[in-house]
């Protein structure tokens, strides 16, 4: 559901970061914020409780150069991961152009990753979307931790057919390896998809 | 997702902006915004300087969606109007049509009653325009080929300046 505003000559792409609680969605968005040229970024809106739990969502608007005279803007959202916030999670999914699934590489979060992926598929289903047909990438985050699972194990759980582009990342690291790669990959898929529909 | 697009054309944008400009005066408001339910800003009028309009749009859409869920929990379809009362500034939010939200910021120069009254009137004038927006969006736009000739290099270079 890209948003094209002829009057402002801009096109807005909505990208949603999904994943289990505390997998690093907010950290991804904060890293993107800090790594983006100040001219190209808007204000970061983060609705967190004291326990670092995202209550509602994080929101970061970014602007890319123009395509054929149309400014391309990215609106990044992260959805709260806790089951408790399932209602508000659905709201954010509405109108998304692409989805990034952030998995937590820690062994202890194996189940949480799987449940969250199932939940995502259900949410998409509820809006009549098929995960295999929308721009979708997976990020295995927290690769810096010694308690991490192997990428093979994560793939077997979350991307068994290798259908989705996937990236290793460490969003907390000073140079945030994998964070921008993930974002670029999903934007690229969205643009390719838009190109196809024309 | 990609298949359905929200599109605003100059004509409707201008008409909506005109109505909002008049509403700012009639309702003695500080600023008025139209936002789409997915969180995108459609138009902003009045004293908007110093307001993060993009962030405001996304939060208003989020809170409207949450308010809608609240309504459903008590068996209402939605709350077409919700109101946030502050010390000196207040926010009047109303759902217009299926896709848009009207946001009025006002202070002690005005009142809830006046805003409510003027919004209702403006809503009548907006209805037709909003229908036009919906029809045009559903029709799609055959002359729009923003992405037809975009290459992989173009896509890559999009990121170079920003990050
Ligand atoms: N070691 C490590 N910790 C991370 C990484 N990314 C996020 N975290 C930490 O995980 C916790 C939860 O991150 P947050 O972004 O709030 O998770 P969210 O619930 O998905 O938004 C925080 O304490 C982060 O500092 C990472 O790549 N490596
Ligand atoms: Mg968070």
mmCIF file of C-alpha atoms and ligand atoms in Angstrom:
data_model
loop_
_atom_site.group_PDB
_atom_site.id
_atom_site.type_symbol
_atom_site.label_atom_id
_atom_site.label_comp_id
_atom_site.label_asym_id
_atom_site.label_seq_id
_atom_site.Cartn_x
_atom_site.Cartn_y
_atom_site.Cartn_z
ATOM 1 C CA UNK A 1 0.000 0.000 0.000
ATOM 2 C CA UNK A 2 2.436 2.620 -1.095
ATOM 3 C CA UNK A 3 1.188 6.136 -0.755
ATOM 4 C CA UNK A 4 1.632 8.435 -3.725
ATOM 5 C CA UNK A 5 1.053 12.116 -3.198
ATOM 6 C CA UNK A 6 1.055 13.983 -6.503
ATOM 7 C CA UNK A 7 0.648 17.333 -4.859
ATOM 8 C CA UNK A 8 3.809 16.880 -2.795
ATOM 9 C CA UNK A 9 5.392 14.735 -5.486
ATOM 10 C CA UNK A 10 6.316 12.051 -3.069
ATOM 11 C CA UNK A 11 5.897 8.346 -2.686
ATOM 12 C CA UNK A 12 5.912 6.782 0.730
ATOM 13 C CA UNK A 13 6.870 3.196 1.417
ATOM 14 C CA UNK A 14 5.906 1.669 4.731
ATOM 15 C CA UNK A 15 8.289 -0.938 6.097
ATOM 16 C CA UNK A 16 7.498 -2.918 9.202
ATOM 17 C CA UNK A 17 10.054 -4.546 11.509
ATOM 18 C CA UNK A 18 8.515 -7.636 13.038
ATOM 19 C CA UNK A 19 9.877 -10.200 15.472
ATOM 20 C CA UNK A 20 9.736 -11.533 19.015
ATOM 21 C CA UNK A 21 10.048 -9.170 21.980
ATOM 22 C CA UNK A 22 13.556 -7.864 22.631
ATOM 23 C CA UNK A 23 14.996 -9.313 19.406
ATOM 24 C CA UNK A 24 16.372 -5.890 18.471
ATOM 25 C CA UNK A 25 13.763 -4.140 16.326
ATOM 26 C CA UNK A 26 14.068 -0.856 18.169
ATOM 27 C CA UNK A 27 17.854 -1.209 18.127
ATOM 28 C CA UNK A 28 17.786 -1.664 14.339
ATOM 29 C CA UNK A 29 15.722 1.472 13.903
ATOM 30 C CA UNK A 30 17.890 3.475 16.273
ATOM 31 C CA UNK A 31 20.998 2.349 14.432
ATOM 32 C CA UNK A 32 19.472 3.367 11.107
ATOM 33 C CA UNK A 33 18.637 6.729 12.625
ATOM 34 C CA UNK A 34 22.167 7.295 13.879
ATOM 35 C CA UNK A 35 23.693 6.121 10.613
ATOM 36 C CA UNK A 36 21.601 8.339 8.363
ATOM 37 C CA UNK A 37 22.558 11.744 7.106
ATOM 38 C CA UNK A 38 20.629 14.279 9.258
ATOM 39 C CA UNK A 39 19.147 15.865 6.122
ATOM 40 C CA UNK A 40 17.654 12.550 5.139
ATOM 41 C CA UNK A 41 15.989 11.607 8.370
ATOM 42 C CA UNK A 42 13.005 12.840 10.294
ATOM 43 C CA UNK A 43 12.360 12.625 13.998
ATOM 44 C CA UNK A 44 12.532 9.224 15.616
ATOM 45 C CA UNK A 45 9.370 8.493 17.529
ATOM 46 C CA UNK A 46 9.864 5.770 20.100
ATOM 47 C CA UNK A 47 7.113 4.748 22.464
ATOM 48 C CA UNK A 48 8.912 2.660 25.027
ATOM 49 C CA UNK A 49 8.117 1.838 28.609
ATOM 50 C CA UNK A 50 10.803 1.993 31.301
ATOM 51 C CA UNK A 51 11.534 -1.690 30.762
ATOM 52 C CA UNK A 52 12.629 -1.047 27.160
ATOM 53 C CA UNK A 53 9.398 -2.538 25.949
ATOM 54 C CA UNK A 54 7.975 -0.891 22.908
ATOM 55 C CA UNK A 55 4.445 -0.087 23.901
ATOM 56 C CA UNK A 56 2.997 1.038 20.657
ATOM 57 C CA UNK A 57 5.581 1.342 17.936
ATOM 58 C CA UNK A 58 8.793 3.006 16.882
ATOM 59 C CA UNK A 59 8.566 5.229 13.871
ATOM 60 C CA UNK A 60 11.320 6.649 11.713
ATOM 61 C CA UNK A 61 10.765 8.586 8.486
ATOM 62 C CA UNK A 62 13.662 8.708 6.001
ATOM 63 C CA UNK A 63 13.935 10.415 2.656
ATOM 64 C CA UNK A 64 15.796 9.033 -0.319
ATOM 65 C CA UNK A 65 16.637 10.916 -3.497
ATOM 66 C CA UNK A 66 13.914 11.420 -6.090
ATOM 67 C CA UNK A 67 12.841 8.804 -8.599
ATOM 68 C CA UNK A 68 11.545 10.593 -11.704
ATOM 69 C CA UNK A 69 10.900 13.732 -9.776
ATOM 70 C CA UNK A 70 9.149 11.905 -6.957
ATOM 71 C CA UNK A 71 10.783 11.976 -3.559
ATOM 72 C CA UNK A 72 10.946 8.509 -2.095
ATOM 73 C CA UNK A 73 10.264 8.373 1.588
ATOM 74 C CA UNK A 74 10.600 5.379 3.819
ATOM 75 C CA UNK A 75 8.478 5.062 6.911
ATOM 76 C CA UNK A 76 9.974 2.464 9.211
ATOM 77 C CA UNK A 77 7.800 0.993 11.929
ATOM 78 C CA UNK A 78 8.615 -1.551 14.557
ATOM 79 C CA UNK A 79 5.792 -3.481 16.105
ATOM 80 C CA UNK A 80 5.702 -4.467 19.761
ATOM 81 C CA UNK A 81 6.671 -8.094 20.113
ATOM 82 C CA UNK A 82 4.846 -9.150 23.225
ATOM 83 C CA UNK A 83 1.729 -11.228 22.728
ATOM 84 C CA UNK A 84 0.059 -8.798 25.046
ATOM 85 C CA UNK A 85 0.209 -6.103 22.392
ATOM 86 C CA UNK A 86 -1.172 -8.250 19.620
ATOM 87 C CA UNK A 87 -3.974 -5.753 18.904
ATOM 88 C CA UNK A 88 -1.685 -2.822 18.248
ATOM 89 C CA UNK A 89 0.613 -5.054 16.240
ATOM 90 C CA UNK A 90 -2.158 -5.675 13.747
ATOM 91 C CA UNK A 91 -2.687 -1.959 13.298
ATOM 92 C CA UNK A 92 0.860 -1.382 12.222
ATOM 93 C CA UNK A 93 0.798 -4.213 9.709
ATOM 94 C CA UNK A 94 -2.017 -2.530 7.856
ATOM 95 C CA UNK A 95 -0.782 -0.878 4.723
ATOM 96 C CA UNK A 96 2.770 -2.200 4.950
ATOM 97 C CA UNK A 97 4.715 -2.383 1.702
ATOM 98 C CA UNK A 98 7.383 -4.689 3.025
ATOM 99 C CA UNK A 99 8.269 -6.622 6.153
ATOM 100 C CA UNK A 100 11.577 -7.320 7.906
ATOM 101 C CA UNK A 101 11.510 -10.232 10.318
ATOM 102 C CA UNK A 102 14.159 -9.798 13.019
ATOM 103 C CA UNK A 103 15.072 -13.069 14.688
ATOM 104 C CA UNK A 104 16.941 -13.292 17.979
ATOM 105 C CA UNK A 105 19.912 -15.606 17.472
ATOM 106 C CA UNK A 106 20.103 -16.651 21.125
ATOM 107 C CA UNK A 107 19.384 -20.323 21.704
ATOM 108 C CA UNK A 108 16.898 -19.454 24.455
ATOM 109 C CA UNK A 109 14.811 -17.504 21.953
ATOM 110 C CA UNK A 110 14.368 -20.375 19.489
ATOM 111 C CA UNK A 111 10.709 -20.950 20.365
ATOM 112 C CA UNK A 112 9.954 -17.233 20.519
ATOM 113 C CA UNK A 113 11.261 -16.789 16.967
ATOM 114 C CA UNK A 114 9.125 -19.612 15.638
ATOM 115 C CA UNK A 115 5.990 -18.402 17.400
ATOM 116 C CA UNK A 116 6.535 -14.864 16.178
ATOM 117 C CA UNK A 117 6.955 -16.054 12.580
ATOM 118 C CA UNK A 118 3.710 -18.017 12.831
ATOM 119 C CA UNK A 119 2.040 -14.987 14.291
ATOM 120 C CA UNK A 120 3.285 -12.829 11.439
ATOM 121 C CA UNK A 121 1.863 -15.230 8.879
ATOM 122 C CA UNK A 122 -1.476 -15.170 10.668
ATOM 123 C CA UNK A 123 -1.509 -11.391 10.801
ATOM 124 C CA UNK A 124 -0.723 -11.157 7.112
ATOM 125 C CA UNK A 125 -3.382 -13.728 6.370
ATOM 126 C CA UNK A 126 -5.914 -11.637 8.241
ATOM 127 C CA UNK A 127 -5.307 -8.870 5.720
ATOM 128 C CA UNK A 128 -5.343 -11.251 2.788
ATOM 129 C CA UNK A 129 -1.586 -11.093 2.192
ATOM 130 C CA UNK A 130 0.651 -14.009 1.440
ATOM 131 C CA UNK A 131 4.128 -13.910 2.925
ATOM 132 C CA UNK A 132 5.529 -15.478 -0.243
ATOM 133 C CA UNK A 133 4.150 -12.674 -2.379
ATOM 134 C CA UNK A 134 5.166 -9.597 -0.428
ATOM 135 C CA UNK A 135 8.593 -8.009 -0.087
ATOM 136 C CA UNK A 136 9.998 -9.879 2.876
ATOM 137 C CA UNK A 137 13.479 -10.375 4.346
ATOM 138 C CA UNK A 138 14.796 -12.043 7.480
ATOM 139 C CA UNK A 139 17.536 -10.789 9.760
ATOM 140 C CA UNK A 140 19.337 -13.023 12.263
ATOM 141 C CA UNK A 141 20.288 -10.477 14.887
ATOM 142 C CA UNK A 142 22.645 -10.640 17.898
ATOM 143 C CA UNK A 143 25.340 -12.552 16.027
ATOM 144 C CA UNK A 144 27.828 -11.125 18.528
ATOM 145 C CA UNK A 145 26.499 -13.260 21.382
ATOM 146 C CA UNK A 146 28.247 -16.484 22.400
ATOM 147 C CA UNK A 147 24.847 -18.094 23.067
ATOM 148 C CA UNK A 148 23.862 -17.748 19.425
ATOM 149 C CA UNK A 149 22.487 -20.606 17.334
ATOM 150 C CA UNK A 150 24.130 -21.437 14.055
ATOM 151 C CA UNK A 151 22.705 -19.785 10.952
ATOM 152 C CA UNK A 152 21.828 -23.268 9.685
ATOM 153 C CA UNK A 153 19.657 -23.882 12.730
ATOM 154 C CA UNK A 154 17.934 -20.512 12.406
ATOM 155 C CA UNK A 155 17.347 -21.132 8.725
ATOM 156 C CA UNK A 156 15.861 -24.547 9.397
ATOM 157 C CA UNK A 157 13.407 -22.899 11.793
ATOM 158 C CA UNK A 158 12.521 -19.757 9.903
ATOM 159 C CA UNK A 159 13.560 -20.052 6.284
ATOM 160 C CA UNK A 160 13.653 -23.799 5.567
ATOM 161 C CA UNK A 161 13.213 -23.464 1.807
ATOM 162 C CA UNK A 162 15.574 -20.535 1.578
ATOM 163 C CA UNK A 163 12.800 -18.558 -0.084
ATOM 164 C CA UNK A 164 13.554 -15.286 1.656
ATOM 165 C CA UNK A 165 16.714 -13.238 1.523
ATOM 166 C CA UNK A 166 18.348 -13.432 4.948
ATOM 167 C CA UNK A 167 21.113 -11.511 6.690
ATOM 168 C CA UNK A 168 23.232 -11.863 9.785
ATOM 169 C CA UNK A 169 23.369 -8.767 11.941
ATOM 170 C CA UNK A 170 24.501 -7.249 15.173
ATOM 171 C CA UNK A 171 22.374 -4.174 15.590
ATOM 172 C CA UNK A 172 23.990 -3.229 18.880
ATOM 173 C CA UNK A 173 27.556 -3.170 17.527
ATOM 174 C CA UNK A 174 29.010 0.293 16.866
ATOM 175 C CA UNK A 175 29.094 -0.332 13.105
ATOM 176 C CA UNK A 176 25.845 -2.332 13.121
ATOM 177 C CA UNK A 177 26.823 -4.998 10.606
ATOM 178 C CA UNK A 178 23.852 -6.252 8.608
ATOM 179 C CA UNK A 179 21.440 -3.498 9.600
ATOM 180 C CA UNK A 180 21.574 -1.389 6.439
ATOM 181 C CA UNK A 181 21.971 -4.479 4.254
ATOM 182 C CA UNK A 182 18.657 -5.732 5.606
ATOM 183 C CA UNK A 183 16.921 -2.426 4.989
ATOM 184 C CA UNK A 184 18.314 -2.066 1.488
ATOM 185 C CA UNK A 185 17.234 -5.587 0.613
ATOM 186 C CA UNK A 186 13.629 -4.987 1.552
ATOM 187 C CA UNK A 187 13.484 -1.593 -0.181
ATOM 188 C CA UNK A 188 14.920 -3.161 -3.287
ATOM 189 C CA UNK A 189 12.274 -5.868 -3.239
ATOM 190 C CA UNK A 190 9.524 -3.273 -2.840
ATOM 191 C CA UNK A 191 10.793 -1.232 -5.784
ATOM 192 C CA UNK A 192 11.147 -4.320 -7.953
ATOM 193 C CA UNK A 193 7.605 -5.297 -6.995
ATOM 194 C CA UNK A 194 6.267 -1.830 -7.839
ATOM 195 C CA UNK A 195 8.032 -2.016 -11.150
ATOM 196 C CA UNK A 196 6.367 -5.356 -11.894
ATOM 197 C CA UNK A 197 2.874 -4.132 -11.140
ATOM 198 C CA UNK A 198 3.138 -1.354 -13.674
ATOM 199 C CA UNK B 1 0.096 -4.964 -0.112
ATOM 200 C CA UNK B 2 1.835 -3.455 -3.037
ATOM 201 C CA UNK B 3 -1.219 -3.998 -5.192
ATOM 202 C CA UNK B 4 -3.398 -1.427 -3.456
ATOM 203 C CA UNK B 5 -2.143 2.121 -3.431
ATOM 204 C CA UNK B 6 -3.264 5.255 -1.764
ATOM 205 C CA UNK B 7 -2.965 8.054 -4.264
ATOM 206 C CA UNK B 8 -3.654 11.748 -3.799
ATOM 207 C CA UNK B 9 -3.799 13.949 -6.878
ATOM 208 C CA UNK B 10 -3.224 17.688 -7.017
ATOM 209 C CA UNK B 11 -6.885 18.475 -7.609
ATOM 210 C CA UNK B 12 -8.255 16.775 -4.517
ATOM 211 C CA UNK B 13 -5.248 17.843 -2.481
ATOM 212 C CA UNK B 14 -5.951 21.457 -3.340
ATOM 213 C CA UNK B 15 -9.649 21.134 -2.552
ATOM 214 C CA UNK B 16 -8.983 19.500 0.798
ATOM 215 C CA UNK B 17 -6.366 22.111 1.649
ATOM 216 C CA UNK B 18 -8.808 24.926 0.845
ATOM 217 C CA UNK B 19 -11.437 23.428 3.112
ATOM 218 C CA UNK B 20 -8.883 23.057 5.894
ATOM 219 C CA UNK B 21 -7.714 26.636 5.477
ATOM 220 C CA UNK B 22 -11.265 27.843 5.851
ATOM 221 C CA UNK B 23 -11.844 25.570 8.788
ATOM 222 C CA UNK B 24 -8.786 26.999 10.568
ATOM 223 C CA UNK B 25 -10.448 30.428 10.381
ATOM 224 C CA UNK B 26 -14.018 29.336 11.119
ATOM 225 C CA UNK B 27 -13.112 27.127 14.059
ATOM 226 C CA UNK B 28 -10.507 29.599 15.371
ATOM 227 C CA UNK B 29 -8.068 26.707 15.291
ATOM 228 C CA UNK B 30 -4.297 26.815 15.447
ATOM 229 C CA UNK B 31 -3.622 24.132 12.887
ATOM 230 C CA UNK B 32 -5.477 21.473 10.931
ATOM 231 C CA UNK B 33 -4.154 18.291 9.396
ATOM 232 C CA UNK B 34 -5.567 15.565 7.229
ATOM 233 C CA UNK B 35 -3.906 12.221 7.722
ATOM 234 C CA UNK B 36 -4.609 8.872 6.134
ATOM 235 C CA UNK B 37 -5.415 5.914 8.354
ATOM 236 C CA UNK B 38 -2.096 4.263 7.593
ATOM 237 C CA UNK B 39 -0.250 7.249 9.013
ATOM 238 C CA UNK B 40 0.628 9.383 6.013
ATOM 239 C CA UNK B 41 0.145 13.136 6.055
ATOM 240 C CA UNK B 42 -2.158 14.394 3.308
ATOM 241 C CA UNK B 43 -2.270 18.107 4.057
ATOM 242 C CA UNK B 44 -1.335 20.536 6.831
ATOM 243 C CA UNK B 45 -2.612 24.090 7.307
ATOM 244 C CA UNK B 46 -2.423 26.825 9.926
ATOM 245 C CA UNK B 47 0.450 27.315 12.363
ATOM 246 C CA UNK B 48 2.346 24.162 11.590
ATOM 247 C CA UNK B 49 5.824 25.554 12.156
ATOM 248 C CA UNK B 50 7.598 23.746 14.944
ATOM 249 C CA UNK B 51 5.316 20.714 14.699
ATOM 250 C CA UNK B 52 6.819 17.434 13.511
ATOM 251 C CA UNK B 53 4.016 16.845 11.025
ATOM 252 C CA UNK B 54 5.256 13.451 9.833
ATOM 253 C CA UNK B 55 5.496 12.100 13.364
ATOM 254 C CA UNK B 56 2.164 13.639 14.248
ATOM 255 C CA UNK B 57 0.513 11.906 11.295
ATOM 256 C CA UNK B 58 1.823 8.509 12.268
ATOM 257 C CA UNK B 59 0.873 8.901 15.937
ATOM 258 C CA UNK B 60 -2.612 10.155 15.123
ATOM 259 C CA UNK B 61 -3.179 7.155 12.869
ATOM 260 C CA UNK B 62 -1.862 4.840 15.577
ATOM 261 C CA UNK B 63 -4.030 6.337 18.267
ATOM 262 C CA UNK B 64 -7.086 6.358 15.992
ATOM 263 C CA UNK B 65 -6.556 2.684 15.279
ATOM 264 C CA UNK B 66 -6.159 1.940 18.984
ATOM 265 C CA UNK B 67 -9.268 3.990 19.751
ATOM 266 C CA UNK B 68 -11.120 2.015 17.090
ATOM 267 C CA UNK B 69 -10.104 -1.233 18.778
ATOM 268 C CA UNK B 70 -11.352 0.148 22.084
ATOM 269 C CA UNK B 71 -14.674 0.958 20.471
ATOM 270 C CA UNK B 72 -15.004 -2.569 19.183
ATOM 271 C CA UNK B 73 -14.302 -3.976 22.634
ATOM 272 C CA UNK B 74 -17.428 -2.292 23.927
ATOM 273 C CA UNK B 75 -19.463 -3.191 20.894
ATOM 274 C CA UNK B 76 -19.184 0.061 18.953
ATOM 275 C CA UNK B 77 -17.977 0.016 15.372
ATOM 276 C CA UNK B 78 -15.673 2.956 16.004
ATOM 277 C CA UNK B 79 -15.443 6.275 17.839
ATOM 278 C CA UNK B 80 -15.747 8.733 14.969
ATOM 279 C CA UNK B 81 -14.475 11.552 17.180
ATOM 280 C CA UNK B 82 -11.885 11.519 19.926
ATOM 281 C CA UNK B 83 -10.630 14.434 21.872
ATOM 282 C CA UNK B 84 -7.464 15.073 23.878
ATOM 283 C CA UNK B 85 -7.685 17.909 26.323
ATOM 284 C CA UNK B 86 -4.471 19.601 27.379
ATOM 285 C CA UNK B 87 -3.642 22.548 29.593
ATOM 286 C CA UNK B 88 -3.560 25.104 26.856
ATOM 287 C CA UNK B 89 -3.812 23.107 23.645
ATOM 288 C CA UNK B 90 -6.305 20.479 22.645
ATOM 289 C CA UNK B 91 -6.562 17.935 19.894
ATOM 290 C CA UNK B 92 -9.823 17.116 18.149
ATOM 291 C CA UNK B 93 -9.567 14.027 15.977
ATOM 292 C CA UNK B 94 -12.346 12.820 13.698
ATOM 293 C CA UNK B 95 -12.583 10.031 11.205
ATOM 294 C CA UNK B 96 -13.733 11.186 7.774
ATOM 295 C CA UNK B 97 -14.858 8.551 5.327
ATOM 296 C CA UNK B 98 -13.133 5.186 5.307
ATOM 297 C CA UNK B 99 -9.592 6.324 4.838
ATOM 298 C CA UNK B 100 -8.900 9.767 6.263
ATOM 299 C CA UNK B 101 -8.602 11.463 9.630
ATOM 300 C CA UNK B 102 -9.083 15.156 10.369
ATOM 301 C CA UNK B 103 -6.978 16.622 13.169
ATOM 302 C CA UNK B 104 -7.728 20.047 14.665
ATOM 303 C CA UNK B 105 -5.342 21.670 17.128
ATOM 304 C CA UNK B 106 -6.905 24.538 19.059
ATOM 305 C CA UNK B 107 -6.362 26.590 22.218
ATOM 306 C CA UNK B 108 -8.350 28.912 24.484
ATOM 307 C CA UNK B 109 -9.350 31.118 21.570
ATOM 308 C CA UNK B 110 -11.771 28.383 20.569
ATOM 309 C CA UNK B 111 -13.775 25.631 22.265
ATOM 310 C CA UNK B 112 -14.693 22.006 21.795
ATOM 311 C CA UNK B 113 -18.256 22.980 20.852
ATOM 312 C CA UNK B 114 -17.194 25.432 18.182
ATOM 313 C CA UNK B 115 -14.673 23.023 16.698
ATOM 314 C CA UNK B 116 -17.203 20.208 16.695
ATOM 315 C CA UNK B 117 -19.772 22.397 14.940
ATOM 316 C CA UNK B 118 -17.395 23.668 12.265
ATOM 317 C CA UNK B 119 -15.903 20.256 11.659
ATOM 318 C CA UNK B 120 -19.353 18.840 11.032
ATOM 319 C CA UNK B 121 -20.000 21.501 8.435
ATOM 320 C CA UNK B 122 -16.658 21.047 6.755
ATOM 321 C CA UNK B 123 -17.215 17.321 6.704
ATOM 322 C CA UNK B 124 -20.196 17.790 4.381
ATOM 323 C CA UNK B 125 -17.963 19.553 1.874
ATOM 324 C CA UNK B 126 -15.234 16.977 2.178
ATOM 325 C CA UNK B 127 -17.363 13.952 1.562
ATOM 326 C CA UNK B 128 -17.540 14.332 -2.201
ATOM 327 C CA UNK B 129 -13.821 15.004 -2.510
ATOM 328 C CA UNK B 130 -12.989 11.959 -0.445
ATOM 329 C CA UNK B 131 -15.189 9.849 -2.652
ATOM 330 C CA UNK B 132 -13.327 11.174 -5.663
ATOM 331 C CA UNK B 133 -10.022 10.293 -4.046
ATOM 332 C CA UNK B 134 -11.232 6.752 -3.444
ATOM 333 C CA UNK B 135 -12.576 6.316 -6.973
ATOM 334 C CA UNK B 136 -9.440 7.628 -8.598
ATOM 335 C CA UNK B 137 -7.244 5.481 -6.379
ATOM 336 C CA UNK B 138 -9.285 2.403 -7.262
ATOM 337 C CA UNK B 139 -8.969 3.174 -10.963
ATOM 338 C CA UNK B 140 -5.217 3.329 -10.666
ATOM 339 C CA UNK B 141 -3.208 5.606 -12.846
ATOM 340 C CA UNK B 142 -2.256 4.386 -16.285
ATOM 341 C CA UNK B 143 0.058 7.309 -17.001
ATOM 342 C CA UNK B 144 2.037 6.784 -13.869
ATOM 343 C CA UNK B 145 5.121 4.810 -14.670
ATOM 344 C CA UNK B 146 7.416 5.849 -11.899
ATOM 345 C CA UNK B 147 9.207 2.562 -11.764
ATOM 346 C CA UNK B 148 8.933 1.206 -15.268
ATOM 347 C CA UNK B 149 12.471 1.957 -16.317
ATOM 348 C CA UNK B 150 14.202 1.967 -13.004
ATOM 349 C CA UNK B 151 17.345 -0.142 -13.041
ATOM 350 C CA UNK B 152 19.180 -2.035 -10.324
ATOM 351 C CA UNK B 153 21.836 0.662 -10.417
ATOM 352 C CA UNK B 154 19.195 3.316 -9.825
ATOM 353 C CA UNK B 155 17.976 1.388 -6.826
ATOM 354 C CA UNK B 156 21.481 1.018 -5.430
ATOM 355 C CA UNK B 157 22.286 4.661 -5.949
ATOM 356 C CA UNK B 158 19.151 5.650 -4.051
ATOM 357 C CA UNK B 159 20.936 4.744 -0.871
ATOM 358 C CA UNK B 160 24.284 6.334 -1.478
ATOM 359 C CA UNK B 161 23.426 9.836 -0.368
ATOM 360 C CA UNK B 162 21.300 8.999 2.594
ATOM 361 C CA UNK B 163 23.364 6.418 4.436
HETATM 362 N N1 LIG C 1 24.204 -8.468 22.149
HETATM 363 C C1 LIG C 1 23.288 -7.865 21.423
HETATM 364 N N2 LIG C 1 22.250 -7.267 22.009
HETATM 365 C C2 LIG C 1 21.329 -6.653 21.235
HETATM 366 C C3 LIG C 1 21.451 -6.616 19.815
HETATM 367 N N3 LIG C 1 20.384 -5.930 19.320
HETATM 368 C C4 LIG C 1 19.651 -5.550 20.400
HETATM 369 N N4 LIG C 1 20.206 -5.975 21.538
HETATM 370 C C5 LIG C 1 19.712 -5.763 22.927
HETATM 371 O O1 LIG C 1 18.499 -6.472 23.104
HETATM 372 C C6 LIG C 1 17.619 -5.739 23.957
HETATM 373 C C7 LIG C 1 16.284 -5.544 23.280
HETATM 374 O O2 LIG C 1 16.447 -4.754 22.093
HETATM 375 P P1 LIG C 1 15.249 -3.911 21.485
HETATM 376 O O3 LIG C 1 15.749 -3.270 20.259
HETATM 377 O O4 LIG C 1 14.644 -3.032 22.525
HETATM 378 O O5 LIG C 1 14.214 -5.078 21.137
HETATM 379 P P2 LIG C 1 12.742 -4.975 20.492
HETATM 380 O O6 LIG C 1 11.803 -5.433 21.550
HETATM 381 O O7 LIG C 1 12.759 -5.927 19.348
HETATM 382 O O8 LIG C 1 12.509 -3.564 20.068
HETATM 383 C C8 LIG C 1 18.315 -4.423 24.262
HETATM 384 O O9 LIG C 1 18.882 -4.520 25.529
HETATM 385 C C9 LIG C 1 19.367 -4.307 23.187
HETATM 386 O O10 LIG C 1 20.486 -3.596 23.619
HETATM 387 C C10 LIG C 1 22.591 -7.263 19.213
HETATM 388 O O11 LIG C 1 22.774 -7.287 17.987
HETATM 389 N N5 LIG C 1 23.457 -7.867 20.072
HETATM 390 MG MG1 LIG C 2 11.132 -2.249 20.678
#
